[in-house]
């Protein structure tokens, strides 16, 4: 096995792990010291994928891995978990027992696997392969993976936002303003005195 860094042919195995479907070996180059991983798998019957446009091509594990990695960009996932995910998807496809599998079936299996792994990666992948028709379909997909408690909170919030007062309903009665009572203009003492004096003068006349 040639070193991918310097091309040297000699390397030593530092770790080996058998997963059943394959043997994973961690190697270290004897020349430059670079470390890399190799996989040993049993050669199986070729699996053909039928594309949406009718074309047929061999199942490409690396292509599937690239698409899954793209959906998981910047997600806090353990090292090696995506390789194992792709292995499980391939195993599911082979369990179908058919030489040809539709590409849509591959996408659905990948979506279901991602759903249990990481909800954000699941939504990213589903948005491409399910081709949501509108924003409403996209939001329903997000709500479907939320916890029941959170979904209930969101539903209540949406109901509050969409409540519009009925135009035919009677307008609310204005509330009385609390404060000082309105004052009533009363004649002051000088005015009363003047009025009395005028009255007396009239009486004398």
Coordinates of N, CA and C in Angstrom, one line a residue:
X1 N 0.8 -1.2 0.0 CA 0.0 0.0 0.0 C 0.9 1.2 0.0
X2 N 0.7 2.1 -1.0 CA 1.6 3.3 -1.1 C 1.1 4.4 -0.2
X3 N 2.0 5.1 0.4 CA 1.7 6.2 1.2 C 1.1 7.3 0.4
X4 N -0.1 7.8 0.8 CA -0.7 8.9 0.0 C 0.0 10.2 0.1
X5 N 0.9 10.3 1.0 CA 1.7 11.6 1.2 C 3.0 11.6 0.4
X6 N 3.8 10.5 0.5 CA 5.1 10.5 -0.2 C 5.2 9.4 -1.2
X7 N 4.3 8.4 -1.3 CA 4.3 7.4 -2.2 C 5.2 6.2 -1.8
X8 N 5.7 6.2 -0.6 CA 6.6 5.1 -0.2 C 5.7 3.8 0.0
X9 N 6.3 2.7 -0.3 CA 5.5 1.4 -0.3 C 5.5 0.7 1.0
X10 N 6.3 1.1 1.9 CA 6.4 0.4 3.2 C 5.6 1.2 4.3
X11 N 4.8 0.5 5.0 CA 4.1 1.1 6.1 C 3.8 0.0 7.2
X12 N 3.5 0.5 8.4 CA 3.2 -0.5 9.4 C 1.8 -0.2 10.0
X13 N 1.1 -1.3 10.4 CA -0.3 -1.1 10.9 C -0.2 -0.8 12.4
X14 N -0.8 0.3 12.8 CA -0.8 0.8 14.2 C -2.1 0.4 14.9
X15 N -3.2 0.1 14.1 CA -4.5 -0.2 14.7 C -5.3 -1.0 13.6
X16 N -6.0 -2.0 14.1 CA -6.9 -2.8 13.2 C -8.2 -3.0 13.8
X17 N -9.3 -2.8 13.1 CA -10.6 -3.0 13.6 C -11.5 -3.7 12.6
X18 N -12.1 -4.8 13.1 CA -13.0 -5.6 12.2 C -14.5 -5.2 12.5
X19 N -15.2 -4.7 11.5 CA -16.6 -4.3 11.8 C -17.6 -5.4 11.3
X20 N -17.1 -6.4 10.7 CA -17.9 -7.5 10.1 C -18.0 -7.4 8.6
X21 N -18.4 -6.2 8.1 CA -18.5 -6.0 6.7 C -17.1 -5.6 6.1
X22 N -16.2 -5.1 6.9 CA -14.9 -4.7 6.5 C -13.9 -4.7 7.6
X23 N -12.6 -4.6 7.2 CA -11.6 -4.5 8.2 C -10.9 -3.1 8.0
X24 N -10.9 -2.3 9.1 CA -10.3 -1.0 9.0 C -8.9 -1.0 9.6
X25 N -7.9 -0.6 8.9 CA -6.6 -0.6 9.4 C -6.0 0.8 9.4
X26 N -5.4 1.2 10.5 CA -4.7 2.5 10.6 C -3.2 2.2 10.4
X27 N -2.6 2.9 9.4 CA -1.2 2.7 9.0 C -0.4 3.9 9.2
X28 N 0.9 3.7 9.3 CA 1.9 4.8 9.5 C 3.0 4.5 8.5
X29 N 3.3 5.5 7.6 CA 4.4 5.4 6.6 C 5.7 5.2 7.3
X30 N 6.5 4.3 6.8 CA 7.9 4.0 7.4 C 8.9 5.1 6.9
X31 N 8.5 5.9 5.9 CA 9.5 6.9 5.4 C 9.2 8.3 6.0
X32 N 8.0 8.8 5.8 CA 7.7 10.2 6.2 C 6.9 10.2 7.5
X33 N 6.4 9.1 8.0 CA 5.6 9.1 9.2 C 4.2 9.5 9.1
X34 N 3.7 9.7 7.9 CA 2.3 10.1 7.7 C 1.4 8.9 8.1
X35 N 0.2 9.2 8.6 CA -0.8 8.2 9.0 C -2.0 8.3 8.1
X36 N -2.5 7.1 7.7 CA -3.6 7.0 6.8 C -4.4 5.7 7.1
X37 N -5.6 5.7 6.6 CA -6.5 4.5 6.9 C -6.8 3.8 5.6
X38 N -6.8 2.4 5.7 CA -7.2 1.6 4.6 C -8.3 0.7 5.1
X39 N -9.1 0.3 4.1 CA -10.3 -0.6 4.4 C -10.2 -1.9 3.5
X40 N -10.5 -3.0 4.1 CA -10.5 -4.3 3.3 C -12.0 -4.8 3.3
X41 N -12.5 -5.0 2.2 CA -13.9 -5.4 2.1 C -14.0 -6.6 1.1
X42 N -15.0 -7.4 1.3 CA -15.2 -8.6 0.5 C -15.9 -8.0 -0.8
X43 N -15.4 -8.5 -2.0 CA -16.0 -8.1 -3.2 C -17.4 -8.7 -3.4
X44 N -18.4 -7.8 -3.5 CA -19.7 -8.3 -3.6 C -20.3 -8.0 -5.0
X45 N -21.5 -8.6 -5.2 CA -22.1 -8.4 -6.5 C -22.4 -6.9 -6.8
X46 N -22.2 -6.5 -8.0 CA -22.3 -5.1 -8.3 C -23.8 -4.7 -8.1
X47 N -23.9 -3.6 -7.5 CA -25.3 -3.0 -7.2 C -25.5 -1.9 -8.2
X48 N -26.6 -1.9 -9.0 CA -26.9 -0.9 -10.0 C -27.9 0.1 -9.4
X49 N -27.7 1.3 -9.6 CA -28.6 2.4 -9.2 C -29.3 3.0 -10.4
X50 N -30.6 3.0 -10.4 CA -31.4 3.6 -11.5 C -31.7 5.0 -11.2
X51 N -31.1 5.9 -12.0 CA -31.3 7.4 -11.8 C -32.7 7.8 -12.1
X52 N -33.1 9.0 -11.7 CA -34.4 9.5 -12.0 C -34.7 9.7 -13.5
X53 N -33.6 10.0 -14.3 CA -33.8 10.2 -15.7 C -33.7 8.9 -16.5
X54 N -33.6 7.7 -15.8 CA -33.5 6.4 -16.4 C -32.2 5.9 -16.6
X55 N -31.1 6.7 -16.4 CA -29.8 6.2 -16.6 C -29.4 5.2 -15.4
X56 N -28.5 4.3 -15.7 CA -28.1 3.3 -14.7 C -26.6 3.4 -14.5
X57 N -26.2 3.3 -13.2 CA -24.8 3.3 -12.9 C -24.5 2.5 -11.7
X58 N -23.3 2.1 -11.5 CA -22.9 1.3 -10.4 C -23.0 2.1 -9.1
X59 N -23.3 1.4 -8.0 CA -23.4 2.1 -6.7 C -22.0 2.6 -6.4
X60 N -21.9 3.9 -6.1 CA -20.7 4.6 -5.8 C -20.7 4.9 -4.3
X61 N -20.0 4.2 -3.5 CA -19.9 4.4 -2.0 C -19.3 5.8 -1.7
X62 N -18.2 6.1 -2.4 CA -17.5 7.4 -2.2 C -18.4 8.6 -2.5
X63 N -19.2 8.4 -3.6 CA -20.1 9.5 -3.9 C -21.2 9.8 -2.9
X64 N -21.7 8.7 -2.3 CA -22.7 8.8 -1.3 C -22.1 9.4 0.0
X65 N -20.8 9.0 0.3 CA -20.1 9.5 1.5 C -19.9 11.0 1.3
X66 N -19.6 11.5 0.1 CA -19.4 12.9 -0.1 C -20.7 13.7 0.1
X67 N -21.8 13.2 -0.4 CA -23.1 13.9 -0.2 C -23.5 13.9 1.3
X68 N -23.2 12.9 2.0 CA -23.5 12.8 3.4 C -22.6 13.8 4.2
X69 N -21.4 13.8 3.9 CA -20.5 14.7 4.5 C -20.9 16.2 4.3
X70 N -21.3 16.5 3.1 CA -21.8 17.8 2.8 C -22.9 18.3 3.7
X71 N -23.8 17.3 3.9 CA -25.0 17.6 4.8 C -24.6 17.8 6.3
X72 N -23.4 17.2 6.6 CA -23.0 17.2 8.0 C -21.9 18.3 8.3
X73 N -21.7 19.2 7.3 CA -20.6 20.2 7.5 C -20.8 21.0 8.8
X74 N -19.8 21.1 9.6 CA -19.8 21.9 10.9 C -20.7 21.3 11.9
X75 N -21.1 20.0 11.8 CA -21.9 19.4 12.8 C -20.9 18.6 13.8
X76 N -21.2 18.6 15.1 CA -20.3 18.0 16.1 C -20.5 16.5 16.1
X77 N -20.0 15.8 15.1 CA -20.1 14.3 15.0 C -18.8 13.6 15.2
X78 N -18.8 12.5 15.9 CA -17.6 11.8 16.2 C -16.9 11.3 14.9
X79 N -15.6 11.2 14.9 CA -14.8 10.7 13.8 C -15.2 9.3 13.4
X80 N -15.4 9.1 12.1 CA -15.7 7.8 11.6 C -17.1 7.4 11.6
X81 N -18.0 8.3 12.2 CA -19.4 7.9 12.2 C -20.1 8.0 10.8
X82 N -19.6 8.8 10.0 CA -20.2 8.9 8.6 C -19.8 7.7 7.8
X83 N -18.6 7.2 7.9 CA -18.1 6.0 7.2 C -19.0 4.9 7.6
X84 N -19.3 4.8 8.9 CA -20.2 3.7 9.4 C -21.6 3.9 8.9
X85 N -22.0 5.1 8.8 CA -23.4 5.4 8.3 C -23.5 4.9 6.9
X86 N -22.6 5.2 6.0 CA -22.6 4.8 4.6 C -22.6 3.3 4.5
X87 N -21.8 2.6 5.4 CA -21.8 1.2 5.4 C -23.2 0.6 5.7
X88 N -23.8 1.2 6.6 CA -25.2 0.8 7.0 C -26.2 1.0 5.9
X89 N -26.0 2.1 5.2 CA -26.9 2.4 4.0 C -26.7 1.3 2.9
X90 N -25.4 1.0 2.7 CA -25.1 0.0 1.7 C -25.7 -1.4 2.1
X91 N -25.6 -1.7 3.3 CA -26.1 -3.0 3.8 C -27.6 -3.0 3.7
X92 N -28.3 -1.9 4.0 CA -29.7 -1.8 3.8 C -30.1 -2.1 2.3
X93 N -29.3 -1.5 1.4 CA -29.6 -1.6 0.0 C -29.5 -3.1 -0.5
X94 N -28.5 -3.7 0.0 CA -28.2 -5.1 -0.4 C -29.2 -6.1 0.2
X95 N -29.8 -5.7 1.4 CA -30.8 -6.5 2.0 C -32.1 -6.5 1.2
X96 N -32.3 -5.5 0.3 CA -33.5 -5.5 -0.5 C -33.5 -6.7 -1.4
X97 N -32.3 -7.2 -1.8 CA -32.2 -8.4 -2.6 C -32.4 -8.2 -4.1
X98 N -32.2 -7.0 -4.6 CA -32.4 -6.8 -6.0 C -31.1 -6.2 -6.6
X99 N -30.9 -6.6 -7.8 CA -29.6 -6.1 -8.5 C -29.7 -4.6 -8.8
X100 N -30.9 -4.1 -9.0 CA -31.1 -2.7 -9.3 C -32.0 -2.0 -8.3
X101 N -31.6 -0.9 -7.8 CA -32.3 -0.1 -6.8 C -32.5 1.3 -7.4
X102 N -33.6 1.9 -7.2 CA -33.9 3.3 -7.6 C -33.1 4.3 -6.7
X103 N -32.6 5.3 -7.4 CA -31.9 6.4 -6.6 C -32.7 7.0 -5.5
X104 N -34.0 7.1 -5.8 CA -34.9 7.7 -4.7 C -34.9 6.8 -3.5
X105 N -34.8 5.5 -3.6 CA -34.7 4.6 -2.5 C -33.4 4.8 -1.7
X106 N -32.3 5.0 -2.4 CA -31.1 5.3 -1.7 C -31.2 6.6 -0.9
X107 N -31.8 7.6 -1.5 CA -32.0 8.9 -0.8 C -32.8 8.7 0.5
X108 N -33.9 8.0 0.4 CA -34.8 7.8 1.5 C -34.1 7.0 2.7
X109 N -33.3 6.0 2.3 CA -32.6 5.3 3.4 C -31.6 6.2 4.0
X110 N -30.9 7.0 3.2 CA -29.9 8.0 3.8 C -30.6 9.0 4.7
X111 N -31.8 9.5 4.3 CA -32.5 10.4 5.1 C -32.9 9.9 6.4
X112 N -33.4 8.6 6.4 CA -33.8 8.0 7.7 C -32.6 7.8 8.6
X113 N -31.5 7.4 8.1 CA -30.3 7.2 8.9 C -29.8 8.5 9.5
X114 N -29.9 9.6 8.7 CA -29.4 10.9 9.2 C -30.4 11.4 10.2
X115 N -31.7 11.1 10.1 CA -32.7 11.6 11.0 C -32.3 11.2 12.5
X116 N -31.9 9.9 12.6 CA -31.5 9.5 14.0 C -30.1 9.9 14.4
X117 N -29.3 10.4 13.5 CA -28.0 10.8 13.8 C -27.9 12.3 14.1
X118 N -28.4 13.1 13.3 CA -28.3 14.6 13.5 C -29.5 15.3 12.8
X119 N -30.3 16.0 13.5 CA -31.5 16.6 12.9 C -31.2 17.7 11.9
X120 N -30.1 18.4 12.1 CA -29.7 19.5 11.2 C -29.3 18.9 9.9
X121 N -28.4 17.9 9.9 CA -27.9 17.2 8.7 C -29.1 16.5 8.0
X122 N -30.1 16.0 8.8 CA -31.2 15.4 8.2 C -32.0 16.4 7.3
X123 N -32.3 17.6 7.9 CA -33.0 18.6 7.2 C -32.3 19.0 5.9
X124 N -31.0 19.2 6.0 CA -30.2 19.6 4.9 C -30.3 18.6 3.8
X125 N -30.1 17.3 4.1 CA -30.2 16.3 3.1 C -31.6 16.1 2.5
X126 N -32.6 16.2 3.4 CA -34.0 16.0 2.9 C -34.4 17.2 2.0
X127 N -33.9 18.4 2.3 CA -34.3 19.5 1.5 C -33.8 19.4 0.0
X128 N -32.8 18.6 -0.2 CA -32.3 18.4 -1.6 C -33.0 17.2 -2.2
X129 N -33.2 16.1 -1.5 CA -33.7 14.9 -2.1 C -35.2 14.8 -2.2
X130 N -35.9 15.5 -1.3 CA -37.3 15.6 -1.3 C -37.9 16.8 -2.0
X131 N -37.0 17.7 -2.3 CA -37.4 18.8 -3.2 C -38.7 19.5 -2.7
X132 N -38.7 20.1 -1.5 CA -39.9 20.7 -1.0 C -40.5 21.7 -1.9
X133 N -41.8 21.6 -2.1 CA -42.5 22.5 -3.0 C -42.5 24.0 -2.6
X134 N -42.7 24.2 -1.2 CA -42.8 25.5 -0.7 C -42.2 25.6 0.7
X135 N -42.2 26.8 1.3 CA -41.7 26.9 2.6 C -42.5 26.2 3.6
X136 N -43.9 26.1 3.4 CA -44.7 25.4 4.3 C -44.3 24.0 4.5
X137 N -44.0 23.3 3.4 CA -43.6 21.9 3.4 C -42.3 21.8 4.2
X138 N -41.4 22.7 4.0 CA -40.1 22.7 4.7 C -40.3 22.9 6.2
X139 N -41.2 23.8 6.6 CA -41.5 24.0 8.0 C -42.2 22.8 8.7
X140 N -43.1 22.2 7.9 CA -43.7 21.0 8.5 C -42.7 19.8 8.7
X141 N -41.7 19.8 7.8 CA -40.7 18.7 8.0 C -39.8 19.0 9.3
X142 N -39.6 20.3 9.5 CA -38.8 20.7 10.7 C -39.6 20.4 12.0
X143 N -40.9 20.7 12.0 CA -41.8 20.5 13.1 C -41.9 19.0 13.4
X144 N -41.8 18.2 12.4 CA -42.0 16.7 12.6 C -40.9 16.1 13.4
X145 N -39.7 16.7 13.4 CA -38.6 16.2 14.2 C -38.4 16.9 15.5
X146 N -39.2 17.9 15.8 CA -39.1 18.6 17.1 C -39.7 17.7 18.1
X147 N -39.4 18.0 19.4 CA -40.0 17.3 20.5 C -41.4 17.7 20.6
X148 N -42.3 16.9 21.2 CA -43.7 17.3 21.3 C -43.9 18.5 22.1
X149 N -43.1 18.7 23.2 CA -43.2 19.9 24.0 C -42.9 21.2 23.2
X150 N -41.8 21.1 22.4 CA -41.5 22.3 21.6 C -42.5 22.6 20.5
X151 N -43.0 21.5 19.9 CA -44.0 21.6 18.9 C -45.3 22.3 19.4
X152 N -45.6 21.9 20.7 CA -46.8 22.5 21.3 C -46.6 24.0 21.6
X153 N -45.4 24.4 22.0 CA -45.1 25.8 22.3 C -45.1 26.6 21.0
X154 N -44.6 26.0 19.9 CA -44.6 26.7 18.6 C -46.0 26.9 18.1
X155 N -46.9 25.8 18.3 CA -48.2 25.9 17.8 C -49.0 27.0 18.5
X156 N -48.8 27.1 19.9 CA -49.4 28.1 20.7 C -49.0 29.5 20.3
X157 N -47.7 29.6 20.0 CA -47.2 30.9 19.6 C -47.8 31.3 18.2
X158 N -47.9 30.4 17.3 CA -48.4 30.7 16.0 C -49.9 31.1 16.1
X159 N -50.7 30.4 17.0 CA -52.1 30.8 17.1 C -52.2 32.2 17.7
X160 N -51.3 32.6 18.6 CA -51.4 33.9 19.2 C -51.0 34.9 18.1
X161 N -50.1 34.6 17.2 CA -49.7 35.6 16.2 C -50.8 35.8 15.1
X162 N -51.6 34.7 14.9 CA -52.6 34.8 13.8 C -54.0 35.2 14.3
X163 N -54.2 35.5 15.6 CA -55.4 35.9 16.1 C -55.7 37.4 15.7
X164 N -56.8 37.6 14.9 CA -57.1 38.9 14.4 C -58.5 39.3 15.0
X165 N -58.7 40.5 15.6 CA -60.0 40.9 16.1 C -61.1 40.8 15.1
X166 N -62.3 40.4 15.5 CA -63.4 40.4 14.5 C -63.9 41.8 14.3
X167 N -64.0 42.1 13.0 CA -64.4 43.5 12.7 C -65.9 43.7 13.1
X168 N -66.7 42.7 13.1 CA -68.1 42.9 13.4 C -68.4 43.0 14.9
X169 N -67.4 42.7 15.7 CA -67.6 42.7 17.1 C -67.7 44.2 17.6
X170 N -68.5 44.4 18.7 CA -68.7 45.7 19.2 C -67.3 46.3 19.7
X171 N -67.1 47.6 19.4 CA -65.8 48.1 19.9 C -65.8 48.1 21.4
X172 N -64.6 48.0 21.9 CA -64.5 48.0 23.4 C -64.9 49.3 24.0
X173 N -65.5 49.3 25.2 CA -65.9 50.5 25.8 C -64.7 51.3 26.3
X174 N -64.7 52.6 26.1 CA -63.5 53.3 26.6 C -63.4 53.3 28.1
X175 N -62.3 53.1 28.6 CA -62.1 53.1 30.1 C -62.0 54.5 30.6
X176 N -62.7 54.7 31.7 CA -62.7 56.1 32.3 C -61.3 56.4 32.8
X177 N -60.9 57.6 32.5 CA -59.6 58.0 33.0 C -59.7 58.3 34.5
X178 N -58.8 57.8 35.2 CA -58.7 58.0 36.6 C -57.9 59.3 36.9
X179 N -58.4 60.2 37.7 CA -57.7 61.4 38.0 C -58.6 62.4 38.8
X180 N -58.3 63.6 38.7 CA -59.0 64.6 39.4 C -60.4 64.8 38.7
X181 N -61.4 65.0 39.6 CA -62.7 65.3 39.0 C -62.7 66.7 38.3
X182 N -63.5 66.9 37.3 CA -63.5 68.2 36.6 C -64.0 69.3 37.6
X183 N -63.4 70.4 37.6 CA -63.8 71.5 38.4 C -64.9 72.3 37.8
X184 N -65.8 72.8 38.7 CA -67.0 73.6 38.3 C -66.7 75.0 38.7
X185 N -66.8 75.9 37.7 CA -66.5 77.3 38.0 C -67.5 77.9 38.9
X186 N -67.1 78.4 40.1 CA -68.0 79.0 41.1 C -67.6 80.5 41.2
X187 N -68.5 81.4 41.4 CA -68.1 82.8 41.6 C -67.3 83.0 42.9
X188 N -66.3 83.7 42.8 CA -65.5 84.0 43.9 C -66.1 85.0 44.9
X189 N -65.5 85.2 46.0 CA -66.1 86.1 47.0 C -66.3 87.5 46.5
X190 N -65.3 88.0 45.8 CA -65.4 89.4 45.3 C -66.5 89.6 44.3
X191 N -66.7 88.5 43.5 CA -67.8 88.6 42.5 C -69.2 88.6 43.3
X192 N -69.3 87.7 44.3 CA -70.5 87.6 45.1 C -70.8 89.0 45.8
X193 N -69.7 89.5 46.3 CA -69.9 90.8 47.0 C -70.3 91.9 46.1
X194 N -69.7 91.9 44.9 CA -70.1 92.9 43.9 C -71.5 92.8 43.5
X195 N -71.9 91.5 43.3 CA -73.3 91.2 42.9 C -74.3 91.7 44.0
X196 N -73.9 91.5 45.3 CA -74.8 91.9 46.4 C -74.8 93.4 46.5
X197 N -73.7 94.1 46.2 CA -73.7 95.5 46.3 C -74.6 96.1 45.2
X198 N -74.5 95.6 44.0 CA -75.3 96.0 42.9 C -76.8 95.8 43.2
X199 N -77.1 94.7 43.8 CA -78.5 94.4 44.2 C -79.0 95.4 45.2
X200 N -78.2 95.8 46.1 CA -78.6 96.7 47.2 C -78.8 98.1 46.5
X201 N -77.9 98.5 45.6 CA -78.0 99.8 45.0 C -79.3 99.9 44.2
X202 N -79.6 98.8 43.5 CA -80.9 98.8 42.7 C -82.1 98.9 43.6
X203 N -82.0 98.3 44.8 CA -83.1 98.4 45.7 C -83.3 99.8 46.2
X204 N -82.2 100.5 46.5 CA -82.4 101.9 47.0 C -82.9 102.8 45.9
X205 N -82.6 102.5 44.7 CA -83.2 103.3 43.6 C -84.7 103.0 43.4

